[in-house]
Short mmCIF file of C-alpha atoms in Angstrom, two decimals:
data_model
loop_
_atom_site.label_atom_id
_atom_site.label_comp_id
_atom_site.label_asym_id
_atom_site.label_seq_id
_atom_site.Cartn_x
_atom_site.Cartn_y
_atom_site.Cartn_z
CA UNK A 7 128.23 42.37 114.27
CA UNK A 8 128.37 44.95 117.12
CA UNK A 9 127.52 44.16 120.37
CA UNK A 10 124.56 45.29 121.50
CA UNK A 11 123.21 46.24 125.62
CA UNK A 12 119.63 45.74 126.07
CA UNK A 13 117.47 47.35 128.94
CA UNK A 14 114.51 45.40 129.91
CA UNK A 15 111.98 46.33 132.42
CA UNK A 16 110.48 43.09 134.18
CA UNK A 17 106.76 43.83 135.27
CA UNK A 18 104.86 41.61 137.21
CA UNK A 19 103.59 39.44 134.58
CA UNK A 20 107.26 38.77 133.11
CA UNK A 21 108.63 37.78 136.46
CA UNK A 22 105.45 35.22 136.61
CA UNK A 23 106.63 34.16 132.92
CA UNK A 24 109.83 33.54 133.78
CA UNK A 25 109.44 31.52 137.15
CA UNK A 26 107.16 29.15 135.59
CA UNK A 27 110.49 28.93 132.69
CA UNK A 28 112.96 28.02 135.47
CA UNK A 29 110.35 25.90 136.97
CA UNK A 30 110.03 23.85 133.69
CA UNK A 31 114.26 24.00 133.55
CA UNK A 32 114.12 22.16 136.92
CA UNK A 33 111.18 19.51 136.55
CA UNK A 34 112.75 18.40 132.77
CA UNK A 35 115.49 15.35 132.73
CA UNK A 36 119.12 16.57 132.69
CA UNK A 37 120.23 15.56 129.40
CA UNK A 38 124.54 14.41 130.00
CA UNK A 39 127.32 13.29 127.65
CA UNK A 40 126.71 9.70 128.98
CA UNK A 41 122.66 10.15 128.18
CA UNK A 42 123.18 10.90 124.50
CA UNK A 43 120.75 8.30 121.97
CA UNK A 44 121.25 7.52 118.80
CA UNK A 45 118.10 7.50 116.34
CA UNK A 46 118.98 4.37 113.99
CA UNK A 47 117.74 4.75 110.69
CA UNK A 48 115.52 2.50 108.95
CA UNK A 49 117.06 -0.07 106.29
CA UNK A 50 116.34 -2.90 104.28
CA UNK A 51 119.10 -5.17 103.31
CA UNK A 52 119.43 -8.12 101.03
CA UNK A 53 121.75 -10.62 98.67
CA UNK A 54 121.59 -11.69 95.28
CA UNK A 55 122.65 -15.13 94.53
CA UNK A 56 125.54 -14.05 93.50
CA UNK A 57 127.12 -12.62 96.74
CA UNK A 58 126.07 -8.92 95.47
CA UNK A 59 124.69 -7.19 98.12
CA UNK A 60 122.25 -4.06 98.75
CA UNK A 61 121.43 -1.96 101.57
CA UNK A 62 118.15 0.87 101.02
CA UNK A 63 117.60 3.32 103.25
CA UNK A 64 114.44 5.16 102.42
CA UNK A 65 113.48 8.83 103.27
CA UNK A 66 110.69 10.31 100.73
CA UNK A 67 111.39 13.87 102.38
CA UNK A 68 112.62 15.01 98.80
CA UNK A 69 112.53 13.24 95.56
CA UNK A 70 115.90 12.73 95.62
CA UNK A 71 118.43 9.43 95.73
CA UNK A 72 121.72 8.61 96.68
CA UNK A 73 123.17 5.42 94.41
CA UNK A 74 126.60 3.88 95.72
CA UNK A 75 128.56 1.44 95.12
CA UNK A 76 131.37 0.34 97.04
CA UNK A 77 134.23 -2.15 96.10
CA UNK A 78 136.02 -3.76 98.91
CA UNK A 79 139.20 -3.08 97.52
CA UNK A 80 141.56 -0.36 98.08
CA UNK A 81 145.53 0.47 98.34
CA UNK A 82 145.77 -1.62 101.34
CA UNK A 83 145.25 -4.79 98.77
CA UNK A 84 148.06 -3.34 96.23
CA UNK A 85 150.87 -5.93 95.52
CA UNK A 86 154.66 -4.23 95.67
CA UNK A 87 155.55 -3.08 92.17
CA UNK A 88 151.31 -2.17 91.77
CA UNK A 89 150.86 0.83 94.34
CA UNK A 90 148.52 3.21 93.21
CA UNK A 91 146.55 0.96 90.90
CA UNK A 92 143.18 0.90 92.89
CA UNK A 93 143.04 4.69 92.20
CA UNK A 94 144.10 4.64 88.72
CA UNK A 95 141.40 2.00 87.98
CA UNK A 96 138.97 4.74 89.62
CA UNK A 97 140.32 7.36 86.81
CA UNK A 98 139.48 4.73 84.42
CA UNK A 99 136.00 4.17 85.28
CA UNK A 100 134.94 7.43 83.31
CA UNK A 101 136.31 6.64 80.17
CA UNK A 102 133.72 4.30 78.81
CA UNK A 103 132.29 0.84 78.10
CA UNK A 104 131.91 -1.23 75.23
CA UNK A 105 128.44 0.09 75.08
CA UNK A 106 128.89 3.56 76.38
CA UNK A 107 131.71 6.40 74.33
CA UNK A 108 133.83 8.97 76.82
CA UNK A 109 131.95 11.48 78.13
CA UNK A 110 128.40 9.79 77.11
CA UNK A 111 127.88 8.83 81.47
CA UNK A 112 128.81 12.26 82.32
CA UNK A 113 126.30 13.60 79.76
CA UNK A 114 123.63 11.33 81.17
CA UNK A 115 124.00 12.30 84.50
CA UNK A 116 124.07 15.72 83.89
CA UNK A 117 120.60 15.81 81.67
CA UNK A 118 118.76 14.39 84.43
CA UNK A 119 120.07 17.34 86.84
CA UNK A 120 122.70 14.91 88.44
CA UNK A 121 126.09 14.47 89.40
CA UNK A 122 128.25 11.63 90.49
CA UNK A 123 131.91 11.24 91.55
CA UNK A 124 134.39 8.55 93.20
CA UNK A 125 136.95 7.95 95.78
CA UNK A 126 139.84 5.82 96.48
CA UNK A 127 140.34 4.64 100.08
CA UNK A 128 143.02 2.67 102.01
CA UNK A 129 140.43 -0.46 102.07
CA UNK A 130 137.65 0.43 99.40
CA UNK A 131 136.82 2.24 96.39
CA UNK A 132 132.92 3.36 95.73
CA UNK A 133 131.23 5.55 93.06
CA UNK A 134 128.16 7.23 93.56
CA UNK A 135 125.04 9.03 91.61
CA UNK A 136 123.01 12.08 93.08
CA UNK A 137 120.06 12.08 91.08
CA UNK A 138 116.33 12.81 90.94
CA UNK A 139 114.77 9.44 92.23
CA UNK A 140 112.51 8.73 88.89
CA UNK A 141 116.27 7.95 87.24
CA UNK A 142 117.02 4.90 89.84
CA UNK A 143 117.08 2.31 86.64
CA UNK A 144 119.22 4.76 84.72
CA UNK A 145 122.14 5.32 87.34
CA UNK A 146 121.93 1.04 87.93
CA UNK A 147 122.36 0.52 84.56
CA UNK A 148 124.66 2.97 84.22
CA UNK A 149 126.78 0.91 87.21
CA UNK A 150 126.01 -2.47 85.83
CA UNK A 151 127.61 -2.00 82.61
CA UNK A 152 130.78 -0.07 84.20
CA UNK A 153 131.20 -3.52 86.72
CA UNK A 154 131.45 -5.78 83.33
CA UNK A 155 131.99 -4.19 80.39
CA UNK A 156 134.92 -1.30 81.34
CA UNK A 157 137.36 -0.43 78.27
CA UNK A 158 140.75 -0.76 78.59
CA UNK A 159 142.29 1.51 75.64
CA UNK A 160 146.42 2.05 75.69
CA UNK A 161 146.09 5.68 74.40
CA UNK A 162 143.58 6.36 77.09
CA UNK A 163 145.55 4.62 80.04
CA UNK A 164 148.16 6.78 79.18
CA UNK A 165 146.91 9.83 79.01
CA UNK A 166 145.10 9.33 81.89
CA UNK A 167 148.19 8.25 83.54
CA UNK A 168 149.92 11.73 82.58
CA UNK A 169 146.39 12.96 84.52
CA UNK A 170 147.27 10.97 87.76
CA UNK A 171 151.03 11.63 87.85
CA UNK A 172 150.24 15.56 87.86
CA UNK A 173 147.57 14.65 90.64
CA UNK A 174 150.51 13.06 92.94
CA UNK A 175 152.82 15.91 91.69
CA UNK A 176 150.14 18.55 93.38
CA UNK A 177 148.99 16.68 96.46
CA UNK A 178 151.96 15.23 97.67
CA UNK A 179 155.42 16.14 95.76
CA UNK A 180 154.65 20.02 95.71
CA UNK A 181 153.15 20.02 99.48
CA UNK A 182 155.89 20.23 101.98
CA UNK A 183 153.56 18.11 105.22
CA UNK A 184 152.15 15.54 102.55
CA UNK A 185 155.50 15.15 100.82
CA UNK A 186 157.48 14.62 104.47
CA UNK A 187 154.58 12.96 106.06
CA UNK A 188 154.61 10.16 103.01
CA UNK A 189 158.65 9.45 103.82
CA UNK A 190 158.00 8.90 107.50
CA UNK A 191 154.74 6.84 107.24
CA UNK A 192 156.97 4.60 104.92
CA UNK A 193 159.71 4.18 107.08
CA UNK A 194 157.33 3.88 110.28
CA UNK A 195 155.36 0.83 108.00
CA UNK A 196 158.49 -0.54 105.58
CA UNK A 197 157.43 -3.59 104.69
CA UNK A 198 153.64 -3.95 105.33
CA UNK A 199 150.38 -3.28 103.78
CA UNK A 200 150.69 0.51 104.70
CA UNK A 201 154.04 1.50 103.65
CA UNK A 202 152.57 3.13 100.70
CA UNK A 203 149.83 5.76 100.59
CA UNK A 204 146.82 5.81 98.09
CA UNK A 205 148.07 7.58 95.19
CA UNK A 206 151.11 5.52 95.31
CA UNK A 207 154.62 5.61 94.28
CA UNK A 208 155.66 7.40 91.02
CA UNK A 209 157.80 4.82 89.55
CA UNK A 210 154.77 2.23 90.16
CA UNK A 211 152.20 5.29 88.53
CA UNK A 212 155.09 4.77 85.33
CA UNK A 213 154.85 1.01 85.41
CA UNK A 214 151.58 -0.12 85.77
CA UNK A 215 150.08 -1.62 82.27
CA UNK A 216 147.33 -1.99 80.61
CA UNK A 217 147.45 -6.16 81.35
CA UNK A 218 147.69 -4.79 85.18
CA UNK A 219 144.93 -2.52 85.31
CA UNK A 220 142.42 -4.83 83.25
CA UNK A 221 143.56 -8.14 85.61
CA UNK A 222 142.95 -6.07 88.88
CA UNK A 223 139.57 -4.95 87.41
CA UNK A 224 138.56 -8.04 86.90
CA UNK A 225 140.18 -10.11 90.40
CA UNK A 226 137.70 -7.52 92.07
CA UNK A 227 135.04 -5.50 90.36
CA UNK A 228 132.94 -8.44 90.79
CA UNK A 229 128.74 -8.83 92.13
CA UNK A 230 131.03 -10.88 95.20
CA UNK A 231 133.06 -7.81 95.96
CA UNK A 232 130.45 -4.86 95.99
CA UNK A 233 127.67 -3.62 98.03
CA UNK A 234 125.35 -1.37 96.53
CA UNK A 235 123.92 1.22 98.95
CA UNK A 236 120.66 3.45 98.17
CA UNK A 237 119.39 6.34 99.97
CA UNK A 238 116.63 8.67 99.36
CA UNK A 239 113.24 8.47 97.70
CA UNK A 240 113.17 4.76 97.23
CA UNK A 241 111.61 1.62 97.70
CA UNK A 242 113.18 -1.64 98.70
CA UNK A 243 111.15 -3.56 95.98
CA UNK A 244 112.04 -1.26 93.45
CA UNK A 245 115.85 -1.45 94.26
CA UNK A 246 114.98 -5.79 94.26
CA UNK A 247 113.64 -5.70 90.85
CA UNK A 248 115.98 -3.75 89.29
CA UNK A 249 119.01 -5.38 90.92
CA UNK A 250 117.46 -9.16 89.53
CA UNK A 251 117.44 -7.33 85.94
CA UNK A 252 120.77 -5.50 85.97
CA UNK A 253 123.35 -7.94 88.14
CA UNK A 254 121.96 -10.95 89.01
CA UNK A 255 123.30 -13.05 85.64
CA UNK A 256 126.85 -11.62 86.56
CA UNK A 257 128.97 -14.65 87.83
CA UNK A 258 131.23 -14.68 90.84
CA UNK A 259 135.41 -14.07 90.87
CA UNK A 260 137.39 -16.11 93.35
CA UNK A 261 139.50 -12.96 95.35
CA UNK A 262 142.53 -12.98 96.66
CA UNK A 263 143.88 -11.52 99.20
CA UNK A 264 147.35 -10.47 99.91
CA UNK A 265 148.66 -10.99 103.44
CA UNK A 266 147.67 -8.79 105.79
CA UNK A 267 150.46 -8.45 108.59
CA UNK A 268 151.73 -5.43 110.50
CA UNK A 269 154.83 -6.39 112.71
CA UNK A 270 154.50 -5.49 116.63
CA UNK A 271 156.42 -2.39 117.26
CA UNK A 272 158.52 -2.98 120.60
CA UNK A 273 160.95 0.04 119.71
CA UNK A 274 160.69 3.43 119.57
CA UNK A 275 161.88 4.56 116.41
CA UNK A 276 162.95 8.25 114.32
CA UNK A 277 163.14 9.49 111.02
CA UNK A 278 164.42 12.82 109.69
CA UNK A 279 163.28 14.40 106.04
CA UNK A 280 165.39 17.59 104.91
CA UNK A 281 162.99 19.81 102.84
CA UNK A 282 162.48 23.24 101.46
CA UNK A 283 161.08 24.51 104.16
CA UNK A 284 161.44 27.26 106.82
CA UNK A 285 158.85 25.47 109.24
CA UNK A 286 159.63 22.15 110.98
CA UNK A 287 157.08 19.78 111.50
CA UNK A 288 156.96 16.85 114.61
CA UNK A 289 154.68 13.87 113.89
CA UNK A 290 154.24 11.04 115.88
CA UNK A 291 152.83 7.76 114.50
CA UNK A 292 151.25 4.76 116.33
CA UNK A 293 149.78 1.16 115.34
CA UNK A 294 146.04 1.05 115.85
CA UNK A 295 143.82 -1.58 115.82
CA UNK A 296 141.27 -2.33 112.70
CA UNK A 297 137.98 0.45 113.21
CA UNK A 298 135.71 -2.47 114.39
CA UNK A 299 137.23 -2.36 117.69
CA UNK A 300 135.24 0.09 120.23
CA UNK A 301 138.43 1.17 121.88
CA UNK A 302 139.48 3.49 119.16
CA UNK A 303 136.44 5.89 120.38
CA UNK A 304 138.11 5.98 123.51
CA UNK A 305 141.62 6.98 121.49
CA UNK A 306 139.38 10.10 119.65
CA UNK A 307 138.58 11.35 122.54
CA UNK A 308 142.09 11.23 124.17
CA UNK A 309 143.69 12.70 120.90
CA UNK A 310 140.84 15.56 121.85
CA UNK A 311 141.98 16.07 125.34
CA UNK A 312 145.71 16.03 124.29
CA UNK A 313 146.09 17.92 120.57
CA UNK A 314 142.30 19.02 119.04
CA UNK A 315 139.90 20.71 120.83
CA UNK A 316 140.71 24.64 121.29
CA UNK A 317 141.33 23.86 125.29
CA UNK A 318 143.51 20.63 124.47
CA UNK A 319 146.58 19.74 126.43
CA UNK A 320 149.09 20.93 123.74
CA UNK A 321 147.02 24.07 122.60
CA UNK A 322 146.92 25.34 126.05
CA UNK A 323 150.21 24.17 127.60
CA UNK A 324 153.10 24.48 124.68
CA UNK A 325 150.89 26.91 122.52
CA UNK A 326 149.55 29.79 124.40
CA UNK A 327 151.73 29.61 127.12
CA UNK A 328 154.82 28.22 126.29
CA UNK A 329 155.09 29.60 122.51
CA UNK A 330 157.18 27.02 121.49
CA UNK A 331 154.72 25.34 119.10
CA UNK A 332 152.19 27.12 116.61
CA UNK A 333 149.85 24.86 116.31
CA UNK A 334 149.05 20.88 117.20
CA UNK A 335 146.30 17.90 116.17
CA UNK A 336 145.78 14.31 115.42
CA UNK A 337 143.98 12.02 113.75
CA UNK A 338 142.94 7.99 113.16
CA UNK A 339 142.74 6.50 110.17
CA UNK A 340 140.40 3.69 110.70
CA UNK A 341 140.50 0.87 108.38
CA UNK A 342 139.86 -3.01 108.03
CA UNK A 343 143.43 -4.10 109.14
CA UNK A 344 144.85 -2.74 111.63
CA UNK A 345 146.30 1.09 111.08
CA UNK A 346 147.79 3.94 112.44
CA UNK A 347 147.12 7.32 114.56
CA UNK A 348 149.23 10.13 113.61
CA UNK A 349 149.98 13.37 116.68
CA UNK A 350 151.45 16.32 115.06
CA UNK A 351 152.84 20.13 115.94
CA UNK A 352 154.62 22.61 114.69
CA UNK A 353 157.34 23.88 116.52
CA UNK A 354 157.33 27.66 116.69
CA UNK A 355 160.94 27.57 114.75
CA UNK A 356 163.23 24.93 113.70
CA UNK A 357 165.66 25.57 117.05
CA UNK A 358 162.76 24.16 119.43
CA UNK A 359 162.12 21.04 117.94
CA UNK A 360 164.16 19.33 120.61
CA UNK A 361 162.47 21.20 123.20
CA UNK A 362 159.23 20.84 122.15
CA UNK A 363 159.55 17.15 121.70
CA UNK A 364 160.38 17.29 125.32
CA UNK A 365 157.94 19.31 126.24
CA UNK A 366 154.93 17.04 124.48
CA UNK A 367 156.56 14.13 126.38
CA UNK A 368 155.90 15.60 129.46
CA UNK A 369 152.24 16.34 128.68
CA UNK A 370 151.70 12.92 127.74
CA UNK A 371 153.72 11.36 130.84
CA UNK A 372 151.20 13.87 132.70
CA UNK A 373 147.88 12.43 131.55
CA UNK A 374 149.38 8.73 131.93
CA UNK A 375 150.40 9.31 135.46
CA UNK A 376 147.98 12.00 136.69
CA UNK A 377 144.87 11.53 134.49
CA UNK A 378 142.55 13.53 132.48
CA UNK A 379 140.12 16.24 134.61
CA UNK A 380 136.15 15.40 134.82
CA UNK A 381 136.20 18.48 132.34
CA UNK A 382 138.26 17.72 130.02
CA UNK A 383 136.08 14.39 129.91
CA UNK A 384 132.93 15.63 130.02
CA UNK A 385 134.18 18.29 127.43
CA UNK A 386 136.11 15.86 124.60
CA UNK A 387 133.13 13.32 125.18
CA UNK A 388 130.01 15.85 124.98
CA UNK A 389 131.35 16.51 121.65
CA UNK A 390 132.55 13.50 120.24
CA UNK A 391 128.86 12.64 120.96
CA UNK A 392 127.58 15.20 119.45
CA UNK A 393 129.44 14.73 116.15
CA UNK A 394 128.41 11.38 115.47
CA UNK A 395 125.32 11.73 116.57
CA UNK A 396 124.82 14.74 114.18
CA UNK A 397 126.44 13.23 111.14
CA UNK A 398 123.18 10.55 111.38
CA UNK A 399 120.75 13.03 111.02
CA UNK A 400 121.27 13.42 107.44
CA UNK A 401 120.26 9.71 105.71
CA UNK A 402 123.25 9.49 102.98
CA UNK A 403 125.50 10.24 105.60
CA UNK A 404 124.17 7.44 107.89
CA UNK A 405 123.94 5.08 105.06
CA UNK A 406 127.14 5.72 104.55
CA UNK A 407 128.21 4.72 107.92
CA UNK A 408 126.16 1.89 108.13
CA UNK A 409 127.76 0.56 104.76
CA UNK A 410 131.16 0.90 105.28
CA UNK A 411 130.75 -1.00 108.46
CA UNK A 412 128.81 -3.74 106.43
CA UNK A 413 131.40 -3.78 103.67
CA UNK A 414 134.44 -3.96 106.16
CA UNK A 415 133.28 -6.27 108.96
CA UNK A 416 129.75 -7.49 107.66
CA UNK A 417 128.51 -5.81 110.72
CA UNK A 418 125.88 -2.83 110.42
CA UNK A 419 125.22 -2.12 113.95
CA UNK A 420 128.56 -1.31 114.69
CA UNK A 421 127.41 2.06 115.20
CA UNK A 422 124.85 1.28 117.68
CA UNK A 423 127.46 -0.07 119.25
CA UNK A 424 129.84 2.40 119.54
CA UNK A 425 127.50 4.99 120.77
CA UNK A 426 126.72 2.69 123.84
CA UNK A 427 130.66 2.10 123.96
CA UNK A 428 130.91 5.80 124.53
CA UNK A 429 128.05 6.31 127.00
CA UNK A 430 129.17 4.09 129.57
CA UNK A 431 133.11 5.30 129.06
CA UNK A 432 135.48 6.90 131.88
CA UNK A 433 137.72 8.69 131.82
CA UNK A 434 140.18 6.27 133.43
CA UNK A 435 139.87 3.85 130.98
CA UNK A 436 140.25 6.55 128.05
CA UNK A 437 143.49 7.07 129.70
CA UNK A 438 144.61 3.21 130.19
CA UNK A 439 143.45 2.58 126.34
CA UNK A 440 145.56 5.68 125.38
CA UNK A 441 148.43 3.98 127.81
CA UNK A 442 147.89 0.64 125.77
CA UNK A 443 148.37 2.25 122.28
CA UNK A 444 150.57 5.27 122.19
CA UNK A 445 153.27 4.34 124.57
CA UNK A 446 156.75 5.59 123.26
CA UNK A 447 158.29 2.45 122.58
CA UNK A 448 155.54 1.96 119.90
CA UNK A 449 155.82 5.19 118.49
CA UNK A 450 157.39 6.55 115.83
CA UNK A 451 159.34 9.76 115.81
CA UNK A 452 159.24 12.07 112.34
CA UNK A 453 160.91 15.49 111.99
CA UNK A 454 159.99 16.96 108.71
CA UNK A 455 163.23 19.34 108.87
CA UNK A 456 164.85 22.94 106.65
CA UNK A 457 167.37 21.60 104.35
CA UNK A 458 171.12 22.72 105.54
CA UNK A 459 172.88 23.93 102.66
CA UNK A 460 176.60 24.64 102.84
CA UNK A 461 176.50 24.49 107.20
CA UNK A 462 173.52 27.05 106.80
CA UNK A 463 170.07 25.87 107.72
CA UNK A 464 167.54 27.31 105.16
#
């Protein structure tokens, strides 16, 4: 669109107009970063006798629901020799029951006007319905029979194997970042519950069995392992009734857990991968604390101030001015157990990796010794506000949020709780929280590097 110049002509009665507008500016509260409220959405919640538990957020503002369930299980819970099997159980779960053929959910679904899908997380798997509210006993039904009564078919395993092996061969073997970024995160967490990453390790995708996948279905797709979470055009007494008729005769499994233990880092460490690449990549990687603990706000916004926001640290110092990196962010993967935060740039060509290692050392050192600026602050906050507060306003997305803290620390209000975390934050202690987590000597340095091939670099 082309700018356009306006002439206006202000007559008496628009100058009056607009004095009484700047008047009203002055007299209204000054709305801040640190004034920001969140508007907590209304939910019921409640437990079967089995352990099974719901959440319902209503909101009749379209007729119109949201049906989720979420297993608290995910690759984080994968024994060695088994990576990848949460997500290939997810595959299976649209093959069919004993009572339902291939294809026949899918059809169901889609004659109501509906559509559903899954996802496989680091700490939980969930399914979920969008479908016209009138079909709320379909869609539980529909769920009821997939947590009991799942087929387990060799010929389908199989091919559905070939499905997920082409999957990994896509999203991380043929992808340069994903394929270098997998090698490092390995050797960063050799050993623990995060060595591996979702999808899991070929050989493992090869290996796992039939036996495998039916035994971890059953150690975990239990009423004790899942929280159901509807959203939309409901009513908690309907959601009651029909959970008593669909789940509340399925018994309990006893679920174990595999260790959960993530060594201290004391020691910096570094890890080259040679690829086919002409672009180097730098990534730094840092233990984190499990997502229930309010200082990881405080972490988003520094990783703002340093790599993410347009005006960030890196963008601004090694990017536009210094040219010696093309591009720069970070991001926190927050999960039950204590996890990781992952800093990455580009260097502008594989000859200033060295240099611009150097050079994002120096920003760092800067912002530990010297601070962050009340703008940066006010900046990186205002908006870190802004996005959570935002991503309420839409009722699946808040249930969402509201669930996963349920599922992962049996505590709802977390939310509520980080908001007012945030609020009364400085910027002094965002910069002695970053201090606490992403020293060097807890850090580990990955070059994703161009194969040299015969003394020539490629």
């Amino acid at each position: 669109m082309k700018n356009r110049k306006a002439n206006f002509i202000l007559n008496n009665k628009t100058i009056l107009i607009l004095f009484f507008v700047f008047l009203l500016i002055l007299l209204l509260p000054i709305s801040t970063a640190a004034e920001m409220e969140l508007t907590e959405p209304e939910y019921q919640s409640f437990k079967l006798n089995n352990g099974m538990e719901f959440m319902v957020f209503p909101d009749h503002s379209i007729p119109l629901i949201k049906y989720s369930i979420y297993y608290n299980v995910g690759a984080i819970d994968e024994e060695e020799g088994r990576t990848g099997i949460s997500h290939f159980l997810e595959h299976l779960m649209f093959l069919g029951t004993q009572n339902l053929p291939e294809g026949e959910i899918d059809d169901l679904i889609s004659s109501v006007g509906g559509q559903l899908n899954a996802a496989t997380s680091f700490d939980y798997t969930y399914y979920y319905h969008e479908v016209p509210s009138s079909t709320l006993e379909l869609v539980m039904a529909l769920e009821a029979d997939r947590m009991q009564n799942l087929k387990f078919i060799e010929q389908q395993v199989n091919r559905e194997r070939e499905v997920i092996k082409q999957e990994r061969r896509m999203r991380v073997e043929n992808n340069i970042f994903s394929k270098g970024f997998e090698k490092i995160k390995a050797y960063a967490f050799q050993g623990s519950y995060l060595e591996h990453n979702v999808i899991g390790w070929m050989e493992d995708i090869n290996n796992i069995s039939t036996a495998d996948l039916k035994k971890y279905y059953q150690s975990y797709y239990s009423p004790n392992n899942a929280l159901v979470v509807v959203s939309g055009d409901v009513e908690v007494e309907a959601v009651k009734k029909l959970a008593q008729k669909y789940y509340s005769n399925y018994e309990t499994a006893v679920l174990e857990r595999k260790d959960f233990e993530l060594s201290e880092q004391k020691i910096e460490k570094e890890y080259q991968v040679e690829l086919n690449t002409n672009i180097p990549y730098a990534l730094q990687l840092y233990q984190i604390p499990p997502a229930d603990k309010l200082e990881l706000a405080a972490l988003e916004i520094f990783l703002d101030v340093l790599a993410n926001n347009q005006s960030s640290r890196l963008k601004e110092k090694l990017q536009k001015e210094a040219g010696i990196i093309l591009d720069s962010g970070a991001f926190i993967y927050p999960l039950r157990q204590e996890s990781f935060a992952l800093i990455y740039f580009i260097p502008a060509n594989p000859n200033l990796v060295e240099k611009a290692q150097q050079a994002f050392d120096r920003e760092v050192d800067k912002i530990f010794n010297q601070g962050i600026t009340k703008q940066e602050f006010e900046i990186a906050k205002k908006q870190y506000q802004k996005s959570l507060v935002f991503s309420q306003k839409n009722i699946n997305s808040a249930a969402s949020t509201y669930a996963l803290n349920k599922l992962r620390f049996n505590n709802p209000e977390l939310f509520a709780a980080k908001i007012e975390y945030i609020n009364n934050l400085t910027k002094e202690e965002v910069v002695q929280i970053a201090q606490k987590y992403f020293s060097e000597n807890q850090r580990t340095k990955g070059y994703i590097l161009p194969e040299i091939k015969g003394g020539v670099q490629q």
